[in-house]
Amino acid sequence: MPAIAFSNNDIALVAWTFDRHLDGCLGFAIHRIDTSGKDTVLPALARFATQAKNARLTTEQAPVQKFWWKDLFAKRGETYKYRIVPMGGTSGDTLTPLSGVEPLVSNEITLTEKHPPFSAYFNRGIVATQALSHALDDNPSIAALTPHILDPADPIRIRLMGQLSEGVIAPTKTAASSMPHSTSLMIPKDLRNAFRRPTTAIRRAATSSWAMSSPSIGRRRRRSRTRISKTAARSKRRALR
């Protein structure tokens, strides 16, 4: 398949290739198609130098000049496929689909955390983005971000956390897991508390795992097994006499 789409619980990604050089191609328009057949041209995140910086453009007007694209505006729980249309013309002017080149259509994907027999959750916690900078009035800093992270109801924190609160934090409050102390930096108190009290079974498992990975304890256990084996061998020889 020359176009293939992937997704997790939060974003979709589509990649494509053509089997020949496309003369006159200035890039690709990306269309998202939902299960009702609605076709939406994805917004452009880059543009030609001659296009206005503040103009809201689509990938038909400012086509993607690479062979993959992330759909950051796809909605969780929805099912989509993507159509890739090579565009030609003059940069900055009205572009048209290349004649003689069939658009590519990807497979369908669903944005979901459920992948039986397991579920996989991802957050959107990338702080080094223009979107977060704009949300912080274009004056980003740790001091500016911290109040938002400390407030569980803050929309910036909710957006960065994504579905982690549903998939990881909430279940952890009833089946708590351990967390290294060094990772508590910049983690709000309500999240740290969710990880603070590991169950007895988890503590035992963690202790056992640590013990098995400790070289000194491993050596002591091997020496102990060796002594037991030697003692058993001597007892057996005495019994045979």
PDB file of C-alpha atoms in Angstrom:
ATOM      1  CA  MET A   1       0.000   0.000   0.000  1.00  0.00           C
ATOM      2  CA  PRO A   2       1.597   3.314  -1.072  1.00  0.00           C
ATOM      3  CA  ALA A   3      -0.201   5.245   1.713  1.00  0.00           C
ATOM      4  CA  ILE A   4      -0.519   3.921   5.231  1.00  0.00           C
ATOM      5  CA  ALA A   5      -1.997   5.465   8.366  1.00  0.00           C
ATOM      6  CA  PHE A   6      -1.239   4.772  12.037  1.00  0.00           C
ATOM      7  CA  SER A   7      -2.795   6.072  15.229  1.00  0.00           C
ATOM      8  CA  ASN A   8      -2.631   5.936  18.986  1.00  0.00           C
ATOM      9  CA  ASN A   9      -5.252   7.231  21.393  1.00  0.00           C
ATOM     10  CA  ASP A  10      -4.534  10.854  20.571  1.00  0.00           C
ATOM     11  CA  ILE A  11      -3.129  11.524  17.090  1.00  0.00           C
ATOM     12  CA  ALA A  12      -3.000   9.981  13.628  1.00  0.00           C
ATOM     13  CA  LEU A  13      -0.028   9.786  11.289  1.00  0.00           C
ATOM     14  CA  VAL A  14      -0.084   9.065   7.576  1.00  0.00           C
ATOM     15  CA  ALA A  15       2.911   8.253   5.360  1.00  0.00           C
ATOM     16  CA  TRP A  16       3.045   7.714   1.601  1.00  0.00           C
ATOM     17  CA  THR A  17       5.244   7.155  -1.407  1.00  0.00           C
ATOM     18  CA  PHE A  18       4.965   7.256  -5.193  1.00  0.00           C
ATOM     19  CA  ASP A  19       6.648   4.861  -7.554  1.00  0.00           C
ATOM     20  CA  ARG A  20       7.993   7.611  -9.793  1.00  0.00           C
ATOM     21  CA  HIS A  21       9.229  11.188  -9.753  1.00  0.00           C
ATOM     22  CA  LEU A  22       6.337  13.665  -9.906  1.00  0.00           C
ATOM     23  CA  ASP A  23       7.341  16.470 -12.270  1.00  0.00           C
ATOM     24  CA  GLY A  24       5.959  19.838 -11.188  1.00  0.00           C
ATOM     25  CA  CYS A  25       4.850  18.640  -7.744  1.00  0.00           C
ATOM     26  CA  LEU A  26       5.053  21.395  -5.112  1.00  0.00           C
ATOM     27  CA  GLY A  27       3.815  19.205  -2.270  1.00  0.00           C
ATOM     28  CA  PHE A  28       0.797  17.250  -1.128  1.00  0.00           C
ATOM     29  CA  ALA A  29      -2.678  18.173   0.062  1.00  0.00           C
ATOM     30  CA  ILE A  30      -3.854  15.922   2.903  1.00  0.00           C
ATOM     31  CA  HIS A  31      -7.568  15.126   3.113  1.00  0.00           C
ATOM     32  CA  ARG A  32      -9.142  13.490   6.165  1.00  0.00           C
ATOM     33  CA  ILE A  33     -12.214  11.393   5.354  1.00  0.00           C
ATOM     34  CA  ASP A  34     -14.507  10.201   8.160  1.00  0.00           C
ATOM     35  CA  THR A  35     -16.939   7.270   8.142  1.00  0.00           C
ATOM     36  CA  SER A  36     -19.768   9.457   6.815  1.00  0.00           C
ATOM     37  CA  GLY A  37     -17.661  10.411   3.809  1.00  0.00           C
ATOM     38  CA  LYS A  38     -17.025  13.976   4.976  1.00  0.00           C
ATOM     39  CA  ASP A  39     -13.796  15.242   3.396  1.00  0.00           C
ATOM     40  CA  THR A  40     -11.735  17.794   5.340  1.00  0.00           C
ATOM     41  CA  VAL A  41      -8.513  19.281   4.009  1.00  0.00           C
ATOM     42  CA  LEU A  42      -6.008  19.434   6.859  1.00  0.00           C
ATOM     43  CA  PRO A  43      -4.622  22.803   7.936  1.00  0.00           C
ATOM     44  CA  ALA A  44      -1.107  23.786   6.907  1.00  0.00           C
ATOM     45  CA  LEU A  45       1.540  24.325   9.552  1.00  0.00           C
ATOM     46  CA  ALA A  46       4.080  25.767   7.105  1.00  0.00           C
ATOM     47  CA  ARG A  47       3.763  28.051   4.107  1.00  0.00           C
ATOM     48  CA  PHE A  48       5.543  29.550   1.140  1.00  0.00           C
ATOM     49  CA  ALA A  49       7.589  32.685   1.776  1.00  0.00           C
ATOM     50  CA  THR A  50       5.177  34.780  -0.298  1.00  0.00           C
ATOM     51  CA  GLN A  51       2.130  33.783   1.773  1.00  0.00           C
ATOM     52  CA  ALA A  52       0.921  35.892   4.710  1.00  0.00           C
ATOM     53  CA  LYS A  53       2.285  34.621   8.027  1.00  0.00           C
ATOM     54  CA  ASN A  54      -0.996  35.024   9.900  1.00  0.00           C
ATOM     55  CA  ALA A  55      -3.255  33.594   7.183  1.00  0.00           C
ATOM     56  CA  ARG A  56      -5.039  30.339   7.998  1.00  0.00           C
ATOM     57  CA  LEU A  57      -4.133  28.073   5.134  1.00  0.00           C
ATOM     58  CA  THR A  58      -4.901  24.489   4.234  1.00  0.00           C
ATOM     59  CA  THR A  59      -2.541  21.935   2.741  1.00  0.00           C
ATOM     60  CA  GLU A  60      -4.201  22.631  -0.630  1.00  0.00           C
ATOM     61  CA  GLN A  61      -2.882  26.202  -0.439  1.00  0.00           C
ATOM     62  CA  ALA A  62       0.420  25.405   1.286  1.00  0.00           C
ATOM     63  CA  PRO A  63       1.028  21.713   0.546  1.00  0.00           C
ATOM     64  CA  VAL A  64       3.112  19.375   2.659  1.00  0.00           C
ATOM     65  CA  GLN A  65       6.626  19.050   1.240  1.00  0.00           C
ATOM     66  CA  LYS A  66       7.539  15.693   2.750  1.00  0.00           C
ATOM     67  CA  PHE A  67       6.183  12.155   2.722  1.00  0.00           C
ATOM     68  CA  TRP A  68       4.456  11.934   6.098  1.00  0.00           C
ATOM     69  CA  TRP A  69       2.159  14.096   8.189  1.00  0.00           C
ATOM     70  CA  LYS A  70       0.622  14.072  11.672  1.00  0.00           C
ATOM     71  CA  ASP A  71      -3.041  14.900  12.051  1.00  0.00           C
ATOM     72  CA  LEU A  72      -3.062  16.758  15.363  1.00  0.00           C
ATOM     73  CA  PHE A  73      -6.711  17.727  14.934  1.00  0.00           C
ATOM     74  CA  ALA A  74      -8.167  14.231  14.664  1.00  0.00           C
ATOM     75  CA  LYS A  75     -10.749  13.456  17.358  1.00  0.00           C
ATOM     76  CA  ARG A  76     -10.331  10.643  19.828  1.00  0.00           C
ATOM     77  CA  GLY A  77     -12.678   7.738  19.169  1.00  0.00           C
ATOM     78  CA  GLU A  78     -13.246   8.649  15.514  1.00  0.00           C
ATOM     79  CA  THR A  79     -12.342   6.553  12.473  1.00  0.00           C
ATOM     80  CA  TYR A  80     -10.645   8.103   9.442  1.00  0.00           C
ATOM     81  CA  LYS A  81      -8.783   7.410   6.251  1.00  0.00           C
ATOM     82  CA  TYR A  82      -6.580   9.886   4.379  1.00  0.00           C
ATOM     83  CA  ARG A  83      -6.317  10.962   0.743  1.00  0.00           C
ATOM     84  CA  ILE A  84      -2.992  12.298  -0.510  1.00  0.00           C
ATOM     85  CA  VAL A  85      -3.213  14.647  -3.514  1.00  0.00           C
ATOM     86  CA  PRO A  86      -0.061  15.893  -5.314  1.00  0.00           C
ATOM     87  CA  MET A  87      -0.403  19.631  -6.007  1.00  0.00           C
ATOM     88  CA  GLY A  88       1.156  21.723  -8.767  1.00  0.00           C
ATOM     89  CA  GLY A  89       1.169  25.265 -10.046  1.00  0.00           C
ATOM     90  CA  THR A  90       3.037  28.364  -8.888  1.00  0.00           C
ATOM     91  CA  SER A  91       3.983  28.695  -5.213  1.00  0.00           C
ATOM     92  CA  GLY A  92       1.891  31.313  -3.462  1.00  0.00           C
ATOM     93  CA  ASP A  93      -0.820  31.236  -6.154  1.00  0.00           C
ATOM     94  CA  THR A  94      -3.825  28.968  -6.471  1.00  0.00           C
ATOM     95  CA  LEU A  95      -2.596  25.376  -6.758  1.00  0.00           C
ATOM     96  CA  THR A  96      -4.324  22.497  -8.500  1.00  0.00           C
ATOM     97  CA  PRO A  97      -3.990  18.711  -8.338  1.00  0.00           C
ATOM     98  CA  LEU A  98      -1.367  17.338 -10.718  1.00  0.00           C
ATOM     99  CA  SER A  99      -2.978  15.998 -13.857  1.00  0.00           C
ATOM    100  CA  GLY A 100      -2.367  12.376 -14.700  1.00  0.00           C
ATOM    101  CA  VAL A 101      -1.523  11.413 -11.094  1.00  0.00           C
ATOM    102  CA  GLU A 102      -4.046   9.457  -9.069  1.00  0.00           C
ATOM    103  CA  PRO A 103      -4.385  10.486  -5.405  1.00  0.00           C
ATOM    104  CA  LEU A 104      -3.435   7.893  -2.808  1.00  0.00           C
ATOM    105  CA  VAL A 105      -5.919   6.641  -0.202  1.00  0.00           C
ATOM    106  CA  SER A 106      -4.761   5.129   3.086  1.00  0.00           C
ATOM    107  CA  ASN A 107      -6.236   2.400   5.242  1.00  0.00           C
ATOM    108  CA  GLU A 108      -8.774   3.297   7.943  1.00  0.00           C
ATOM    109  CA  ILE A 109      -7.600   3.939  11.503  1.00  0.00           C
ATOM    110  CA  THR A 110      -9.414   4.620  14.773  1.00  0.00           C
ATOM    111  CA  LEU A 111      -7.995   6.866  17.481  1.00  0.00           C
ATOM    112  CA  THR A 112      -8.328   4.634  20.506  1.00  0.00           C
ATOM    113  CA  GLU A 113      -6.297   3.368  23.427  1.00  0.00           C
ATOM    114  CA  LYS A 114      -7.834  -0.109  23.091  1.00  0.00           C
ATOM    115  CA  HIS A 115      -5.637  -2.643  21.316  1.00  0.00           C
ATOM    116  CA  PRO A 116      -6.722  -6.002  22.754  1.00  0.00           C
ATOM    117  CA  PRO A 117      -5.453  -7.611  24.843  1.00  0.00           C
ATOM    118  CA  PHE A 118      -3.958  -4.345  26.161  1.00  0.00           C
ATOM    119  CA  SER A 119      -4.629  -0.607  26.226  1.00  0.00           C
ATOM    120  CA  ALA A 120      -1.949   1.991  25.457  1.00  0.00           C
ATOM    121  CA  TYR A 121      -2.138   5.617  26.604  1.00  0.00           C
ATOM    122  CA  PHE A 122      -0.039   8.573  25.484  1.00  0.00           C
ATOM    123  CA  ASN A 123      -0.028  12.129  26.747  1.00  0.00           C
ATOM    124  CA  ARG A 124       0.446  15.358  24.812  1.00  0.00           C
ATOM    125  CA  GLY A 125       3.051  16.663  27.256  1.00  0.00           C
ATOM    126  CA  ILE A 126       5.444  18.252  24.791  1.00  0.00           C
ATOM    127  CA  VAL A 127       6.184  21.629  26.327  1.00  0.00           C
ATOM    128  CA  ALA A 128       8.612  22.856  23.655  1.00  0.00           C
ATOM    129  CA  THR A 129       5.889  23.830  21.185  1.00  0.00           C
ATOM    130  CA  GLN A 130       4.547  27.029  19.701  1.00  0.00           C
ATOM    131  CA  ALA A 131       1.047  26.069  20.858  1.00  0.00           C
ATOM    132  CA  LEU A 132       2.114  26.067  24.507  1.00  0.00           C
ATOM    133  CA  SER A 133       4.085  29.257  24.022  1.00  0.00           C
ATOM    134  CA  HIS A 134       0.961  30.980  22.666  1.00  0.00           C
ATOM    135  CA  ALA A 135      -1.105  29.608  25.571  1.00  0.00           C
ATOM    136  CA  LEU A 136       1.402  31.249  27.948  1.00  0.00           C
ATOM    137  CA  ASP A 137       0.987  34.626  26.189  1.00  0.00           C
ATOM    138  CA  ASP A 138       4.157  34.043  24.158  1.00  0.00           C
ATOM    139  CA  ASN A 139       6.265  34.340  27.308  1.00  0.00           C
ATOM    140  CA  PRO A 140       7.040  30.723  28.231  1.00  0.00           C
ATOM    141  CA  SER A 141       9.025  29.830  31.336  1.00  0.00           C
ATOM    142  CA  ILE A 142       8.964  27.340  34.196  1.00  0.00           C
ATOM    143  CA  ALA A 143       7.504  30.032  36.438  1.00  0.00           C
ATOM    144  CA  ALA A 144       4.731  30.711  33.936  1.00  0.00           C
ATOM    145  CA  LEU A 145       3.937  27.031  33.399  1.00  0.00           C
ATOM    146  CA  THR A 146       4.047  25.817  37.013  1.00  0.00           C
ATOM    147  CA  PRO A 147       0.695  27.300  38.203  1.00  0.00           C
ATOM    148  CA  HIS A 148      -1.063  25.609  35.301  1.00  0.00           C
ATOM    149  CA  ILE A 149       0.530  22.222  36.067  1.00  0.00           C
ATOM    150  CA  LEU A 150      -0.388  22.446  39.756  1.00  0.00           C
ATOM    151  CA  ASP A 151      -4.094  23.029  39.043  1.00  0.00           C
ATOM    152  CA  PRO A 152      -5.906  19.759  38.128  1.00  0.00           C
ATOM    153  CA  ALA A 153      -8.698  21.727  36.448  1.00  0.00           C
ATOM    154  CA  ASP A 154      -6.426  23.930  34.342  1.00  0.00           C
ATOM    155  CA  PRO A 155      -7.066  23.513  30.585  1.00  0.00           C
ATOM    156  CA  ILE A 156      -3.334  23.651  29.764  1.00  0.00           C
ATOM    157  CA  ARG A 157      -2.589  20.788  32.144  1.00  0.00           C
ATOM    158  CA  ILE A 158      -5.590  18.815  30.871  1.00  0.00           C
ATOM    159  CA  ARG A 159      -4.450  19.291  27.280  1.00  0.00           C
ATOM    160  CA  LEU A 160      -0.856  18.265  28.033  1.00  0.00           C
ATOM    161  CA  MET A 161      -1.910  15.247  30.088  1.00  0.00           C
ATOM    162  CA  GLY A 162      -4.232  13.911  27.420  1.00  0.00           C
ATOM    163  CA  GLN A 163      -5.776  10.600  28.439  1.00  0.00           C
ATOM    164  CA  LEU A 164      -3.174   9.682  31.060  1.00  0.00           C
ATOM    165  CA  SER A 165      -5.462  10.734  33.912  1.00  0.00           C
ATOM    166  CA  GLU A 166      -8.058   8.247  32.715  1.00  0.00           C
ATOM    167  CA  GLY A 167      -5.748   5.422  31.773  1.00  0.00           C
ATOM    168  CA  VAL A 168      -2.920   5.619  34.314  1.00  0.00           C
ATOM    169  CA  ILE A 169      -3.548   7.994  37.201  1.00  0.00           C
ATOM    170  CA  ALA A 170      -7.103   6.937  38.081  1.00  0.00           C
ATOM    171  CA  PRO A 171      -6.423   3.165  38.169  1.00  0.00           C
ATOM    172  CA  THR A 172      -3.224   3.794  40.115  1.00  0.00           C
ATOM    173  CA  LYS A 173      -5.206   5.328  42.959  1.00  0.00           C
ATOM    174  CA  THR A 174      -6.761   1.920  43.608  1.00  0.00           C
ATOM    175  CA  ALA A 175      -3.847  -0.293  42.582  1.00  0.00           C
ATOM    176  CA  ALA A 176      -0.948   1.992  43.384  1.00  0.00           C
ATOM    177  CA  SER A 177       2.476   1.610  41.893  1.00  0.00           C
ATOM    178  CA  SER A 178       5.837   2.811  43.141  1.00  0.00           C
ATOM    179  CA  MET A 179       7.659   5.795  41.650  1.00  0.00           C
ATOM    180  CA  PRO A 180      11.320   6.785  42.130  1.00  0.00           C
ATOM    181  CA  HIS A 181      11.640   9.831  44.401  1.00  0.00           C
ATOM    182  CA  SER A 182      13.797  11.592  41.843  1.00  0.00           C
ATOM    183  CA  THR A 183      10.877  11.791  39.414  1.00  0.00           C
ATOM    184  CA  SER A 184       8.709  13.851  41.755  1.00  0.00           C
ATOM    185  CA  LEU A 185      10.191  17.119  40.459  1.00  0.00           C
ATOM    186  CA  MET A 186       7.469  19.228  38.792  1.00  0.00           C
ATOM    187  CA  ILE A 187       4.887  16.482  39.417  1.00  0.00           C
ATOM    188  CA  PRO A 188       1.838  17.913  41.217  1.00  0.00           C
ATOM    189  CA  LYS A 189       0.990  16.635  44.661  1.00  0.00           C
ATOM    190  CA  ASP A 190      -2.258  14.993  43.587  1.00  0.00           C
ATOM    191  CA  LEU A 191      -0.374  12.891  41.024  1.00  0.00           C
ATOM    192  CA  ARG A 192       2.451  12.006  43.427  1.00  0.00           C
ATOM    193  CA  ASN A 193      -0.101  10.800  45.991  1.00  0.00           C
ATOM    194  CA  ALA A 194      -1.508   8.360  43.452  1.00  0.00           C
ATOM    195  CA  PHE A 195       1.878   6.633  43.288  1.00  0.00           C
ATOM    196  CA  ARG A 196       2.849   6.927  46.935  1.00  0.00           C
ATOM    197  CA  ARG A 197       1.393   3.761  48.532  1.00  0.00           C
ATOM    198  CA  PRO A 198       2.261   0.591  46.647  1.00  0.00           C
ATOM    199  CA  THR A 199       0.251  -2.496  47.545  1.00  0.00           C
ATOM    200  CA  THR A 200       1.877  -5.330  49.497  1.00  0.00           C
ATOM    201  CA  ALA A 201       2.046  -7.484  46.374  1.00  0.00           C
ATOM    202  CA  ILE A 202       3.717  -4.725  44.367  1.00  0.00           C
ATOM    203  CA  ARG A 203       6.191  -4.017  47.196  1.00  0.00           C
ATOM    204  CA  ARG A 204       7.115  -7.696  47.353  1.00  0.00           C
ATOM    205  CA  ALA A 205       7.502  -7.878  43.583  1.00  0.00           C
ATOM    206  CA  ALA A 206       9.627  -4.744  43.545  1.00  0.00           C
ATOM    207  CA  THR A 207      11.780  -6.058  46.412  1.00  0.00           C
ATOM    208  CA  SER A 208      12.203  -9.403  44.684  1.00  0.00           C
ATOM    209  CA  SER A 209      13.077  -7.721  41.396  1.00  0.00           C
ATOM    210  CA  TRP A 210      15.637  -5.498  43.104  1.00  0.00           C
ATOM    211  CA  ALA A 211      17.125  -8.419  44.985  1.00  0.00           C
ATOM    212  CA  MET A 212      17.497 -10.519  41.868  1.00  0.00           C
ATOM    213  CA  SER A 213      19.178  -7.636  40.073  1.00  0.00           C
ATOM    214  CA  SER A 214      21.604  -6.905  42.913  1.00  0.00           C
ATOM    215  CA  PRO A 215      25.027  -8.493  42.211  1.00  0.00           C
ATOM    216  CA  SER A 216      25.993  -8.800  45.881  1.00  0.00           C
ATOM    217  CA  ILE A 217      22.720 -10.451  46.879  1.00  0.00           C
ATOM    218  CA  GLY A 218      22.901 -12.675  43.813  1.00  0.00           C
ATOM    219  CA  ARG A 219      26.380 -13.862  44.810  1.00  0.00           C
ATOM    220  CA  ARG A 220      25.236 -14.566  48.372  1.00  0.00           C
ATOM    221  CA  ARG A 221      22.298 -16.582  47.086  1.00  0.00           C
ATOM    222  CA  ARG A 222      24.564 -18.615  44.770  1.00  0.00           C
ATOM    223  CA  ARG A 223      26.991 -19.324  47.636  1.00  0.00           C
ATOM    224  CA  SER A 224      24.058 -20.366  49.824  1.00  0.00           C
ATOM    225  CA  ARG A 225      22.756 -22.765  47.170  1.00  0.00           C
ATOM    226  CA  THR A 226      26.271 -24.197  46.755  1.00  0.00           C
ATOM    227  CA  ARG A 227      26.567 -24.848  50.514  1.00  0.00           C
ATOM    228  CA  ILE A 228      23.163 -26.546  50.551  1.00  0.00           C
ATOM    229  CA  SER A 229      24.132 -28.736  47.586  1.00  0.00           C
ATOM    230  CA  LYS A 230      27.411 -29.787  49.247  1.00  0.00           C
ATOM    231  CA  THR A 231      25.640 -30.598  52.501  1.00  0.00           C
ATOM    232  CA  ALA A 232      23.051 -32.694  50.673  1.00  0.00           C
ATOM    233  CA  ALA A 233      25.809 -34.581  48.830  1.00  0.00           C
ATOM    234  CA  ARG A 234      27.631 -35.406  52.085  1.00  0.00           C
ATOM    235  CA  SER A 235      24.421 -36.632  53.680  1.00  0.00           C
ATOM    236  CA  LYS A 236      23.759 -38.883  50.710  1.00  0.00           C
ATOM    237  CA  ARG A 237      27.263 -40.416  50.895  1.00  0.00           C
ATOM    238  CA  ARG A 238      26.829 -41.155  54.626  1.00  0.00           C
ATOM    239  CA  ALA A 239      23.507 -42.856  53.934  1.00  0.00           C
ATOM    240  CA  LEU A 240      25.088 -45.108  51.306  1.00  0.00           C
ATOM    241  CA  ARG A 241      27.741 -46.298  53.754  1.00  0.00           C
TER     242      ARG A 241
END
